[in-house]
PDB file of C-alpha atoms in Angstrom:
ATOM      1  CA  UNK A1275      14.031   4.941  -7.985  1.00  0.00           C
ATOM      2  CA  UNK A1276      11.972   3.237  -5.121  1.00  0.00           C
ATOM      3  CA  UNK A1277       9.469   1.213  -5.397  1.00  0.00           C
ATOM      4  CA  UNK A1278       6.640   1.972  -3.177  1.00  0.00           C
ATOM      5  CA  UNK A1279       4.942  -1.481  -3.091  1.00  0.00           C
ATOM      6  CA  UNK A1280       7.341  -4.521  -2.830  1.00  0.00           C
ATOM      7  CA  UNK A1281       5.931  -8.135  -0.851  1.00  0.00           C
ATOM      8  CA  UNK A1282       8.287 -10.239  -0.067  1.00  0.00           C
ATOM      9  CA  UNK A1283       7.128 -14.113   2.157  1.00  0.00           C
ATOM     10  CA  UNK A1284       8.538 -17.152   2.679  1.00  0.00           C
ATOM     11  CA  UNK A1285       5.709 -19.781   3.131  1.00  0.00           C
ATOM     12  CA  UNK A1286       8.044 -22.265   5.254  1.00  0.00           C
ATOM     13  CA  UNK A1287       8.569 -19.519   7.603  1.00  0.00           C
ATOM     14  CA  UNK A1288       5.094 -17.789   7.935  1.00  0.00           C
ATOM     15  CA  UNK A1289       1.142 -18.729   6.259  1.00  0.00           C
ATOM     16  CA  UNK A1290      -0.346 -17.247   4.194  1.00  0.00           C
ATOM     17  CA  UNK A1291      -3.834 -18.844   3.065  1.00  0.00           C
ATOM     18  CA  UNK A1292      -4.925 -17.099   0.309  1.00  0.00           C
ATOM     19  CA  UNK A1293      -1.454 -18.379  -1.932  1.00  0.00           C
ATOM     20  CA  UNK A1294      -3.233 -21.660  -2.395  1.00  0.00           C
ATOM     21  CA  UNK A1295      -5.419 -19.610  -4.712  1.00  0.00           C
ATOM     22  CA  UNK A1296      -2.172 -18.207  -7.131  1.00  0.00           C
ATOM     23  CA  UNK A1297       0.075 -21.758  -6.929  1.00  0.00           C
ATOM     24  CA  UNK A1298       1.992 -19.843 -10.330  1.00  0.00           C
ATOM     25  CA  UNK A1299       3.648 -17.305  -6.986  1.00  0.00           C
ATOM     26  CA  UNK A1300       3.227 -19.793  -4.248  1.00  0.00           C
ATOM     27  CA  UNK A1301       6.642 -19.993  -3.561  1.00  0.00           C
ATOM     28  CA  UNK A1302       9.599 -18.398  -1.735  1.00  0.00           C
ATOM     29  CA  UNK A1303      10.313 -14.552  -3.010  1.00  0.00           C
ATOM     30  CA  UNK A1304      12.615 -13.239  -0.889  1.00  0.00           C
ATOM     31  CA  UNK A1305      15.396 -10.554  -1.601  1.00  0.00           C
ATOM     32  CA  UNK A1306      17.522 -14.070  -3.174  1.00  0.00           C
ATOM     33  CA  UNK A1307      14.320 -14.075  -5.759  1.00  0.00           C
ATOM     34  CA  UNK A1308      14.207 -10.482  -6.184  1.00  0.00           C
ATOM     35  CA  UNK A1309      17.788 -10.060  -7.029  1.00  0.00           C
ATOM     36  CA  UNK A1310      17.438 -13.199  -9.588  1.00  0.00           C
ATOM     37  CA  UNK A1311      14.355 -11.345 -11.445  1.00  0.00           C
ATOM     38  CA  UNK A1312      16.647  -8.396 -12.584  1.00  0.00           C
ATOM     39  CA  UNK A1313      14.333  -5.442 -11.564  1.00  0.00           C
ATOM     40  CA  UNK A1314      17.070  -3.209 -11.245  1.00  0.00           C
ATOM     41  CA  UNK A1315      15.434  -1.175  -8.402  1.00  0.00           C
ATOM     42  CA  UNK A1316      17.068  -1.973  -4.985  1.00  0.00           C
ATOM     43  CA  UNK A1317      15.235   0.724  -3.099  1.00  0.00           C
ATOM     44  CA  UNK A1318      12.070  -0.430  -1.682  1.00  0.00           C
ATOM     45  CA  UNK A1319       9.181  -0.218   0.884  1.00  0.00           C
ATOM     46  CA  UNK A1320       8.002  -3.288   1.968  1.00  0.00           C
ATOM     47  CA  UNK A1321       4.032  -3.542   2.469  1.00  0.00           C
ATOM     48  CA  UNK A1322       2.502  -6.613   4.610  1.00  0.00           C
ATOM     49  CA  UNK A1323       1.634  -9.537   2.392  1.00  0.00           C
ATOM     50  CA  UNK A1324      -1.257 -10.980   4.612  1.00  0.00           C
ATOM     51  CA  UNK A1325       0.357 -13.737   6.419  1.00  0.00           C
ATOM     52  CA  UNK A1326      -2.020 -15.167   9.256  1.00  0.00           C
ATOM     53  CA  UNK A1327      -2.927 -11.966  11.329  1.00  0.00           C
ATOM     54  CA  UNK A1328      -1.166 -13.317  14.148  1.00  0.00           C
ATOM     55  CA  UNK A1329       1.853 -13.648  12.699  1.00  0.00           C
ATOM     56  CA  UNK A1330       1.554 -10.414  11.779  1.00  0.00           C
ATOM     57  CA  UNK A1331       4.863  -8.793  13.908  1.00  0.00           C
ATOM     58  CA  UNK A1332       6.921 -12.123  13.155  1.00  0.00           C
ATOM     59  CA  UNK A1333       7.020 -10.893   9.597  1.00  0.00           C
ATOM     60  CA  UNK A1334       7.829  -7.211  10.631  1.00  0.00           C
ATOM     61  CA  UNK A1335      10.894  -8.905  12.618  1.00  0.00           C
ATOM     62  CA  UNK A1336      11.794 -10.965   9.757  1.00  0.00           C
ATOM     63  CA  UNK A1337      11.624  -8.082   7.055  1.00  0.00           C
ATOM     64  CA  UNK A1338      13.131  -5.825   9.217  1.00  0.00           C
ATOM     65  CA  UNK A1339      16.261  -8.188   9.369  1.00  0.00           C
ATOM     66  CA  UNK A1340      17.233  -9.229   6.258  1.00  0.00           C
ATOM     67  CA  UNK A1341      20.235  -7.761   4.324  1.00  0.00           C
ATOM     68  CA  UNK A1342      21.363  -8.014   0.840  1.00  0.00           C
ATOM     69  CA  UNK A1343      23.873  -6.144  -1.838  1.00  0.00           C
ATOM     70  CA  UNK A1344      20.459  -5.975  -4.161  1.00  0.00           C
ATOM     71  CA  UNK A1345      17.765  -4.694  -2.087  1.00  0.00           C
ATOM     72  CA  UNK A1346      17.451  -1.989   0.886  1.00  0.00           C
ATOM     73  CA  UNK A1347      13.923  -1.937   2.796  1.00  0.00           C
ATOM     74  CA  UNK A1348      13.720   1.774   3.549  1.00  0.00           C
ATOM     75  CA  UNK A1349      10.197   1.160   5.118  1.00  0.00           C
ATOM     76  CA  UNK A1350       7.990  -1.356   6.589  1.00  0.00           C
ATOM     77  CA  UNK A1351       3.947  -0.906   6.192  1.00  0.00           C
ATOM     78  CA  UNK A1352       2.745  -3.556   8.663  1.00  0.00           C
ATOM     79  CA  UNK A1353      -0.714  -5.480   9.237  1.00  0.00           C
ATOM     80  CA  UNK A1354      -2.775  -3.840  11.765  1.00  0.00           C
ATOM     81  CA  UNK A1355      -6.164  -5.419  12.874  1.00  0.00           C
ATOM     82  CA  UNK A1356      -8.058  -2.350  12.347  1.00  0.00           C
ATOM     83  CA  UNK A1357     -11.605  -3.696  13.160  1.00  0.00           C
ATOM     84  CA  UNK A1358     -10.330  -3.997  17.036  1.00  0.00           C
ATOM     85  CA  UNK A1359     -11.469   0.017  17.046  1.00  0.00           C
ATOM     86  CA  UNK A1360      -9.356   1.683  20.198  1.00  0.00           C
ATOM     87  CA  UNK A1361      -8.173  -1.942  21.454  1.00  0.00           C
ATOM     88  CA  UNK A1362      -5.722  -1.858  18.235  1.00  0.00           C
ATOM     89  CA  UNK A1363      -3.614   0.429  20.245  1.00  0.00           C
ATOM     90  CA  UNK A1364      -1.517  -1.947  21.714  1.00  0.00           C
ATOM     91  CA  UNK A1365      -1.050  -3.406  18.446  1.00  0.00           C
ATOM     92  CA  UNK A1366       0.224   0.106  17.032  1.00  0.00           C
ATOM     93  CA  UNK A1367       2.428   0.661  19.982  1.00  0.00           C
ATOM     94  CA  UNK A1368       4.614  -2.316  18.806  1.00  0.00           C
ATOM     95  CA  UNK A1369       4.544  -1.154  15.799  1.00  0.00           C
ATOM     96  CA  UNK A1370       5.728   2.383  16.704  1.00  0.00           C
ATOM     97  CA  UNK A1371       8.788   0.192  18.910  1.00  0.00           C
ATOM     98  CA  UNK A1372      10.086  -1.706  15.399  1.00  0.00           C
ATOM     99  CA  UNK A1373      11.975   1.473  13.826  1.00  0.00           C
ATOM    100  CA  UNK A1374      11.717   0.256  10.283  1.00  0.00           C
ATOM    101  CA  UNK A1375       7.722   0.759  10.782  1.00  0.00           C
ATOM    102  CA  UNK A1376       6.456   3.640   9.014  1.00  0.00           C
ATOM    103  CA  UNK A1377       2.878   2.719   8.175  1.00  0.00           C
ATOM    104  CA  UNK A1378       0.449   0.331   8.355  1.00  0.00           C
ATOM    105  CA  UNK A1379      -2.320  -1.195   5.756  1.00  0.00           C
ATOM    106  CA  UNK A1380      -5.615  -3.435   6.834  1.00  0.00           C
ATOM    107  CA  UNK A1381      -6.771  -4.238   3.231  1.00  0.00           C
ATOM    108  CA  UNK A1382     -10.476  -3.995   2.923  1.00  0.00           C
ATOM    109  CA  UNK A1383     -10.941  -5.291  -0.584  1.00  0.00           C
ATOM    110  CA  UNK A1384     -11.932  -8.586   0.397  1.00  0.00           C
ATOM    111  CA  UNK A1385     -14.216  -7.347   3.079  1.00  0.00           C
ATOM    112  CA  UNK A1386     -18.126  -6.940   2.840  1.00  0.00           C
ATOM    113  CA  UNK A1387     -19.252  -3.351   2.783  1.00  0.00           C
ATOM    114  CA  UNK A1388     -20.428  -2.976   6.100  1.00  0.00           C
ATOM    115  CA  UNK A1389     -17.075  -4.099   7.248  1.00  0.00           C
ATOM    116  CA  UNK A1390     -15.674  -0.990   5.850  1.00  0.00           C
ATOM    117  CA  UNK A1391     -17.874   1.553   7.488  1.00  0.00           C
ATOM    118  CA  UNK A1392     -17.809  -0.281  10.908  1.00  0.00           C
ATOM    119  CA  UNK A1393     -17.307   2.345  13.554  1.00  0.00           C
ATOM    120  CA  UNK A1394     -14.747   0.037  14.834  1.00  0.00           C
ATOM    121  CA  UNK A1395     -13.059   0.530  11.929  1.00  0.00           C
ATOM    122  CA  UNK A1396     -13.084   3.720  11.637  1.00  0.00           C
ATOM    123  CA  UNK A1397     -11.909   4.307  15.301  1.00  0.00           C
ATOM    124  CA  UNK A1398      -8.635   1.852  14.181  1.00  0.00           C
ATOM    125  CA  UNK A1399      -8.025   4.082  11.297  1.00  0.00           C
ATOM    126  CA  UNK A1400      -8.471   7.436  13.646  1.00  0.00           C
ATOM    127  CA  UNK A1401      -5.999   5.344  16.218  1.00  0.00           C
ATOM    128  CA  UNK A1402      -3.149   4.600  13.478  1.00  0.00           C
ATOM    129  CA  UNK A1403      -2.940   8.484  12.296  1.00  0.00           C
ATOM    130  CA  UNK A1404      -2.896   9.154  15.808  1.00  0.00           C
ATOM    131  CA  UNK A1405       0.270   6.864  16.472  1.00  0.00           C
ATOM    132  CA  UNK A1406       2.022   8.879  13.741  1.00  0.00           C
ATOM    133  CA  UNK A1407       1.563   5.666  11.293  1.00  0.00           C
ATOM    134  CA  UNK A1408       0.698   6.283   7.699  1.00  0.00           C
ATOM    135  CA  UNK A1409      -2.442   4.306   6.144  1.00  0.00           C
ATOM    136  CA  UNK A1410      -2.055   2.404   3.292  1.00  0.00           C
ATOM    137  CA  UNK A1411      -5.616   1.660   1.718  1.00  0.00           C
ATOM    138  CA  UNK A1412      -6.511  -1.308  -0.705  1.00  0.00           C
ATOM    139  CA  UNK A1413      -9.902  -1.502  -2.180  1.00  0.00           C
ATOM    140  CA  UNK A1414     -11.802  -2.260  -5.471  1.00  0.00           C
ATOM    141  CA  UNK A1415     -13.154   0.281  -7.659  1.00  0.00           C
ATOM    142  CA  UNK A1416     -16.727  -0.460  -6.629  1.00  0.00           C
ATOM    143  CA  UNK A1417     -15.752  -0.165  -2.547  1.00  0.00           C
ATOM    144  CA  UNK A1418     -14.381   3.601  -3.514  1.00  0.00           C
ATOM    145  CA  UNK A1419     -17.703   5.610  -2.729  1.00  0.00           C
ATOM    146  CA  UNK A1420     -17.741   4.063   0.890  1.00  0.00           C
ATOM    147  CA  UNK A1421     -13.689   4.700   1.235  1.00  0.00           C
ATOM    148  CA  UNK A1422     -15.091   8.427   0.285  1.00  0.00           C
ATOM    149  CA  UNK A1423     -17.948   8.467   3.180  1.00  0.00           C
ATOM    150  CA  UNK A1424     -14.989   6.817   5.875  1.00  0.00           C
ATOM    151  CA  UNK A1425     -11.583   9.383   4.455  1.00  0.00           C
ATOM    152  CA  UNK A1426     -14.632  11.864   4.943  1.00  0.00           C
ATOM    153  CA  UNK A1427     -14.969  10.676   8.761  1.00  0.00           C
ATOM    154  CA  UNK A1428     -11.154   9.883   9.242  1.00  0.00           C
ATOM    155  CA  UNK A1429      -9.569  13.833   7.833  1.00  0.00           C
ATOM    156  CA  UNK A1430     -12.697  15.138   9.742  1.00  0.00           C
ATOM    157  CA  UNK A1431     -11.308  13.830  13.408  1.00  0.00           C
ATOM    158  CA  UNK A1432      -7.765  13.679  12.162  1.00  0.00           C
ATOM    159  CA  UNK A1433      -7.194  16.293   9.400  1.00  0.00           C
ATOM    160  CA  UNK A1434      -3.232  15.335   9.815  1.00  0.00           C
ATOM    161  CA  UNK A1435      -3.429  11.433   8.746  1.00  0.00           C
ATOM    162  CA  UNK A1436      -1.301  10.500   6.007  1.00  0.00           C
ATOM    163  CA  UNK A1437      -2.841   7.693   3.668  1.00  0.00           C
ATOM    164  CA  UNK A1438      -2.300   6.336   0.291  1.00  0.00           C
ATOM    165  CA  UNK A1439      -4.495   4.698  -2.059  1.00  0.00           C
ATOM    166  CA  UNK A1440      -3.077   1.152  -3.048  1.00  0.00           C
ATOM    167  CA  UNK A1441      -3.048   0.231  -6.824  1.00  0.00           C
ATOM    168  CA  UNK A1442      -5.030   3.627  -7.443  1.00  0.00           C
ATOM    169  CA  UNK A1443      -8.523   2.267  -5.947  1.00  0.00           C
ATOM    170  CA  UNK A1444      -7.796  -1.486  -7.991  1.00  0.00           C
ATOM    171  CA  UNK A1445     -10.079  -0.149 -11.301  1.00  0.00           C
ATOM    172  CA  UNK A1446     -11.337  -3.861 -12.760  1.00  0.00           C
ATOM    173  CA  UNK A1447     -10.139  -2.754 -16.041  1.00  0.00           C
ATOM    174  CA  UNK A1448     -10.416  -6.354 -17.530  1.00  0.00           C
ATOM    175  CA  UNK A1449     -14.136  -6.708 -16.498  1.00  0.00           C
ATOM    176  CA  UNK A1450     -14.894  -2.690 -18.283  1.00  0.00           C
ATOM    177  CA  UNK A1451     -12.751  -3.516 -21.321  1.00  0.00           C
ATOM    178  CA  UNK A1452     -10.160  -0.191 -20.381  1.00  0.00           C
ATOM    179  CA  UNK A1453     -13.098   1.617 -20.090  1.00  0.00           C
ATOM    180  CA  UNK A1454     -11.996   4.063 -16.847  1.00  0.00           C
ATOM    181  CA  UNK A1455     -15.479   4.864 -16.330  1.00  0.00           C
ATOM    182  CA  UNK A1456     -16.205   1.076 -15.191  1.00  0.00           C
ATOM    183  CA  UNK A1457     -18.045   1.125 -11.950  1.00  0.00           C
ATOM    184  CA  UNK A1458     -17.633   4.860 -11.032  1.00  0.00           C
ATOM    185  CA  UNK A1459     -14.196   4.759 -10.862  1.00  0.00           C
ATOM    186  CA  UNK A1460     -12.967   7.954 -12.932  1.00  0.00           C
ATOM    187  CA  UNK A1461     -15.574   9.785 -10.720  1.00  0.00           C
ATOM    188  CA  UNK A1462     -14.030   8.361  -7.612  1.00  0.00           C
ATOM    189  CA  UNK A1463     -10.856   8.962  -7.700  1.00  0.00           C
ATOM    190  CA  UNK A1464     -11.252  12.366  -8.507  1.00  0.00           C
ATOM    191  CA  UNK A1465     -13.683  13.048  -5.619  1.00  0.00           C
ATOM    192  CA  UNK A1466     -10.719  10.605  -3.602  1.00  0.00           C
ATOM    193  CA  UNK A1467      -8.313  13.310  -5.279  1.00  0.00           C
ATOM    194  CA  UNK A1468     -10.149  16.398  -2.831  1.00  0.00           C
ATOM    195  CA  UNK A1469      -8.674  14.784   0.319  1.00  0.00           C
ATOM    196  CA  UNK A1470      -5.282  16.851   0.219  1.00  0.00           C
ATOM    197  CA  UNK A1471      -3.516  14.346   2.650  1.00  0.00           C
ATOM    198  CA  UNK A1472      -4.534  11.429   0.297  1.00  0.00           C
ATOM    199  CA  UNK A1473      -1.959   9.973  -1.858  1.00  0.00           C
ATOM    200  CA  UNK A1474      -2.090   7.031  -4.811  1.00  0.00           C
ATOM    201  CA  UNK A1475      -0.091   4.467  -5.651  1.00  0.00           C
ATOM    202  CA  UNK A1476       0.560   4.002  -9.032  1.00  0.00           C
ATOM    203  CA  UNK A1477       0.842  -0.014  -9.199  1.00  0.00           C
ATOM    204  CA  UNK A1478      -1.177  -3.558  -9.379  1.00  0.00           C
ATOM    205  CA  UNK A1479      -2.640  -2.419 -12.830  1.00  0.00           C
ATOM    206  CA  UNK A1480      -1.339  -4.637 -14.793  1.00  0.00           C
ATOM    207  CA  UNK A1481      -2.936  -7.609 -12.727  1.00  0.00           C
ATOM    208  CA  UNK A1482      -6.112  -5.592 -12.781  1.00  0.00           C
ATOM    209  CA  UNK A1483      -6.662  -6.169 -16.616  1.00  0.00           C
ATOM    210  CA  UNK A1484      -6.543  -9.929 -18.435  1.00  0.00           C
ATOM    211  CA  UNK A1485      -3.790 -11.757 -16.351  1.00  0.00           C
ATOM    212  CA  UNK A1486      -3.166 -13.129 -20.604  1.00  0.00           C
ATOM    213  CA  UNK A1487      -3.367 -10.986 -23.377  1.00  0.00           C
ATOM    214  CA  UNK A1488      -3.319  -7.532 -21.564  1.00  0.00           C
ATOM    215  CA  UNK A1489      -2.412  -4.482 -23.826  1.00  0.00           C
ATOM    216  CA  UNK A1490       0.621  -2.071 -22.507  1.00  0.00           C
ATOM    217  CA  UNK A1491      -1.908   0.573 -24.040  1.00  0.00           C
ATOM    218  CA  UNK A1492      -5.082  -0.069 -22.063  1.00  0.00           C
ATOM    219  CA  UNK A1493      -3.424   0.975 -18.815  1.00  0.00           C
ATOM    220  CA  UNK A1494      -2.887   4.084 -20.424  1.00  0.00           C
ATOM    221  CA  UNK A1495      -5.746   5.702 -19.739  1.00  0.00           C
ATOM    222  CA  UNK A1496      -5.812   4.843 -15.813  1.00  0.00           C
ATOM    223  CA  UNK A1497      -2.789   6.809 -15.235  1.00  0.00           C
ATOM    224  CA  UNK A1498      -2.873   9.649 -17.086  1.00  0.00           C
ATOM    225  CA  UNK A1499      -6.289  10.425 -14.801  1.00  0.00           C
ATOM    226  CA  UNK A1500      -4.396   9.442 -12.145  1.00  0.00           C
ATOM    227  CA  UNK A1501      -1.642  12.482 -13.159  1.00  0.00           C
ATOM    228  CA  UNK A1502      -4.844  14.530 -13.699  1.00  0.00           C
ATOM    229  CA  UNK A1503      -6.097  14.018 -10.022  1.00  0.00           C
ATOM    230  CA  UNK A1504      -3.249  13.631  -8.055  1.00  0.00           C
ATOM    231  CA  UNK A1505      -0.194  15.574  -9.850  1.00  0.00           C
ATOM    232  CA  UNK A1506       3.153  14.199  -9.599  1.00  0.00           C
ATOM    233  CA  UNK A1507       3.396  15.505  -6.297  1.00  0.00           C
ATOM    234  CA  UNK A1508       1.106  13.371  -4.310  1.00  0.00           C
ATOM    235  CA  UNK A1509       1.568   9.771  -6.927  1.00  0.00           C
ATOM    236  CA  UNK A1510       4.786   7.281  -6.236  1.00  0.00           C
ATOM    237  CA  UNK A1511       5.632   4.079  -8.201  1.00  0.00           C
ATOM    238  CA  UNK A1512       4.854   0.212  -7.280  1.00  0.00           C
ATOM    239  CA  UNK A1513       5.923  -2.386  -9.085  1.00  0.00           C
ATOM    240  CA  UNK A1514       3.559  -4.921  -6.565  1.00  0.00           C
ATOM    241  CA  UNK A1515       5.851  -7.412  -7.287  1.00  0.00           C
ATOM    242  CA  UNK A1516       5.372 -10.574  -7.186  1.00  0.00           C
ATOM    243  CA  UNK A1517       2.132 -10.469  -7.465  1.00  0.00           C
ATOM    244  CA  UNK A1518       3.145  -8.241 -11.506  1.00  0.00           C
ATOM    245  CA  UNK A1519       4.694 -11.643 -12.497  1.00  0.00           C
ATOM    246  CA  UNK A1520       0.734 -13.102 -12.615  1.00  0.00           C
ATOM    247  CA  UNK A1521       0.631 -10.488 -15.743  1.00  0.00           C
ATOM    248  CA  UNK A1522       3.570 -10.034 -17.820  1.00  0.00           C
ATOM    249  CA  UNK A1523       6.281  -9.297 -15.079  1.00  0.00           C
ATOM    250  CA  UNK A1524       8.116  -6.568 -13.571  1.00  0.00           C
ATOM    251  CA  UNK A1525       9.999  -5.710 -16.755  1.00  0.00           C
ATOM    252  CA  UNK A1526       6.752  -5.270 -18.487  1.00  0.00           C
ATOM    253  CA  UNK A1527       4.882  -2.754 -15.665  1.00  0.00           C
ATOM    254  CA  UNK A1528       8.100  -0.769 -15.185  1.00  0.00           C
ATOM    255  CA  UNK A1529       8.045  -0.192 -19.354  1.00  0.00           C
ATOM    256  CA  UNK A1530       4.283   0.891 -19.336  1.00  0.00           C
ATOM    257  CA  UNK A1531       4.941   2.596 -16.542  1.00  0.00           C
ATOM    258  CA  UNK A1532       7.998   4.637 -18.235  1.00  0.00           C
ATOM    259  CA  UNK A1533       6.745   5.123 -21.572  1.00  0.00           C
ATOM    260  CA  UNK A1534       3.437   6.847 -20.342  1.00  0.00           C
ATOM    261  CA  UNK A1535       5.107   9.229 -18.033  1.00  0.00           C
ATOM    262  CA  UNK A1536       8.398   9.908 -20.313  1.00  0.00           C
ATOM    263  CA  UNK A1537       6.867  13.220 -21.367  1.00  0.00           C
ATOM    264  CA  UNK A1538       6.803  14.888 -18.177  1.00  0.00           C
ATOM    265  CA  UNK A1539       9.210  17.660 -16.906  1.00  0.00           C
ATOM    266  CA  UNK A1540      11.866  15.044 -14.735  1.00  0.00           C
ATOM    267  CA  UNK A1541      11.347  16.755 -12.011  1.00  0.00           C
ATOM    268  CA  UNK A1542       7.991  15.405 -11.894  1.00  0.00           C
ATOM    269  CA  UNK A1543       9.428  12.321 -13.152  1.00  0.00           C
ATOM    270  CA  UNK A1544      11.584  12.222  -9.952  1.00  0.00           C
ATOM    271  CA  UNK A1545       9.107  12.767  -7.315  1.00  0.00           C
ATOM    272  CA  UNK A1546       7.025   9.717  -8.684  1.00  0.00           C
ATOM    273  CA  UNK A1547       9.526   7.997  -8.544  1.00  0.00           C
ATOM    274  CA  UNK A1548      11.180   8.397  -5.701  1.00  0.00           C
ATOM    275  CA  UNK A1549      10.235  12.039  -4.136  1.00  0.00           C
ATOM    276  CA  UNK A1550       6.488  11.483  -3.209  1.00  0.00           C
ATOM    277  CA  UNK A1551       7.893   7.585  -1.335  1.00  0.00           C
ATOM    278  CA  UNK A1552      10.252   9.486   0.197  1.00  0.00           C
ATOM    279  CA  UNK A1553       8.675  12.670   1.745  1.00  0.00           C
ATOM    280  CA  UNK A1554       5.100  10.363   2.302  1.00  0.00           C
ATOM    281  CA  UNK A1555       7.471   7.430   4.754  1.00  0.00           C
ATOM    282  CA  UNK A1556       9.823   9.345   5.195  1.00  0.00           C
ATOM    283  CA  UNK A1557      12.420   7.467   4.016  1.00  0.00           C
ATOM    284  CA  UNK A1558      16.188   7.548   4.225  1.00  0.00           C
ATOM    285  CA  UNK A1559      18.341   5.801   1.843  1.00  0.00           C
ATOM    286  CA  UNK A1560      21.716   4.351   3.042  1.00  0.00           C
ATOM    287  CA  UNK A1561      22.902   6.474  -0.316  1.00  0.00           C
ATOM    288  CA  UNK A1562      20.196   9.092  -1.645  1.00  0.00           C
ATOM    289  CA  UNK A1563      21.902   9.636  -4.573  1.00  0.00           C
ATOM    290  CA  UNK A1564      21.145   6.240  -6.233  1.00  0.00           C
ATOM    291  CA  UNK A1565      17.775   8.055  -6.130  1.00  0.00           C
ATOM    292  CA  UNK A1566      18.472   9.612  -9.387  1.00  0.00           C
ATOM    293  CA  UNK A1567      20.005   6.840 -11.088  1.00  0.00           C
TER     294      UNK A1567
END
C-alpha cells in the first residue's frame, strides 16, 4: 500500500502558525512518531504541511533527507506560492532541481473566493503543469463550483496537467449530518469527475465529520460516490495523518476505509491503493513488491 497523503513537521525546526489552533497535534511527528503509531504502511508521499511560505524549500530539503527502516518518501508535493502568476516560475524551477519533487499543492481552502479565481492564480496553476509538476488541490465543498469554473480554465490552456482533488473536495459532513448532498457537493464532484486528468484523494474524511462521536458508517456514503465518479482507476488512498489522530486515528480511517471497499474486484483494490499513487507521481519504490502486501 501507499499512502497518498502523509505530513510530517517538526515545529523546533520549521513554523507553522496555524498548529496553535490543534495544540492535541502540536508536536513533533516525524518518521520516529510515525513508526511508534503502528500504521503499518511504510510507503508514502509526503504533501507540504504549511510551514511559513518561506520556509517552504527548507522543508523539501529536510523531507527529502530523512531515512528510516519504517517509512520510504516515494514523493514530495511541495508549497508553491501560486498567487505570484508567471513570477512563480522561479519558485517551480527549484522545485523541478530537488528530485524527490513530483508535485506541488497551494491549498485554497482557507482563501476568500476571489482568491481562487485570481488570474494570477490561475496563470501559477497553468505555470506548475507546465513545469511537469502535478497539482494537488484542497478546498471545501462549498469552494467546488469555482474549482469547476478555474479546472475549466486550467485543462482548457493545458489539457495535459495532472491534478488531484485533496480529501475528495473536504464535504462538511458533520455540519449536513452525512447528508452527501450538503452544499452541492454530490453534484460537484461529479461535474469535478468530467475533467479526465482530474484525480481524488480518498482521505481527511474522518476529520470532516464530528472530531467526537463520528460513525465508521456515515463516511460511507462519501466514498462509494466517490467510486461512482472517479472509478478505481483515477482514486488513491490517504490516511492524512496526523491530522486522522484529531478523529479516531489512523487505525480507525484505514478500517472504514477497508471495509467499504472490501467488495471490489482486488485489482481495483490495488490501484487505490497503490496503482493510481503510483502511475499519478510516478513513483518508484525501493521494493515494488511490498506494494501488494
Amino acid at each position: 500500500m501507499i499512502d497518498a497523503h502523509l505530513h510530517l513537521w517538526d515545529p523546533e525546526r520549521l513554523d507553522y502558525g496555524w498548529l496553535s489552533h490543534v495544540p492535541a497535534i502540536a508536536g513533533l511527528h516525524g518518521p520516529e512518531e510515525w513508526a511508534a503509531a503502528g500504521p503499518g504502511v511504510r510507503h508514502a508521499v509526503f504533501v507540504q504541511a504549511d510551514c511559513a511560505p518561506a520556509q517552504a524549500l527548507d522543508e523539501v530539503d529536510w523531507i527529502a533527507g530523512l531515512a528510516h527502516p519504517h517509512l520510504e518518501i516515494l514523493g514530495i508535493v511541495a508549497f508553491a506560492p501560486l498567487e505570484l502568476g508567471e513570477a512563480v516560475a522561479s519558485h517551480l524551477d527549484a522545485l523541478r532541481q530537488r528530485p524527490k519533487v513530483r508535485g506541488m499543492r497551494r491549498s485554497v481552502q482557507n482563501e476568500p473566493d476571489s482568491f481562487i479565481t485570481d488570474p494570477r492564480h490561475v496563470e501559477g496553476l497553468v505555470a506548475a503543469a507546465r513545469h511537469g509538476l502535478t497539482i494537488d488541490l484542497c478546498a471545501r465543498d462549498r469552494q467546488l463550483p469555482l474549482l469547476i469554473e478555474v479546472l475549466g480554465r486550467l485543462f482548457e490552456r493545458q489539457p495535459d496537467a495532472r491534478v488531484v482533488l485533496d480529501h475528495l473536495g473536504k464535504p462538511d459532513i458533520a455540519a449536513h449530518a452525512g447528508d452527501i448532498d450538503g452544499a452541492g457537493w454530490a453534484d460537484s464532484l461529479r461535474v469535478l469527475a468530467g475533467f479526465p486528468n482530474l484525480s481524488a484523494k480518498i482521505s481527511g474524511l474522518t476529520t470532516q465529520d464530528r472530531w467526537s462521536g463520528g460513525r465508521d458508517e456515515t463516511l460511507r456514503p462519501y466514498i462509494d460516490h466517490a467510486l461512482a465518479c472517479f472509478g478505481p482507476e483515477r482514486l488513491m488512498f490517504g490516511g492524512d495523518w496526523p491530522v486522522v489522530d484529531l478523529a479516531g486515528g489512523y487505525a480507525r480511517w484505514r478500517a472504514i476505509f477497508q471495509a467499504t471497499t472490501a467488495a471490489l474486484p482486488s485489482p481495483d483494490r490495488r490501484r487505490i491503493e497503490s496503482g493510481t499513487a503510483t502511475a499519478f507521481y510516478a513513483l518508484a519504490p525501493e521494493r515494488p513488491q511490498e506494494l501488494l502486501s
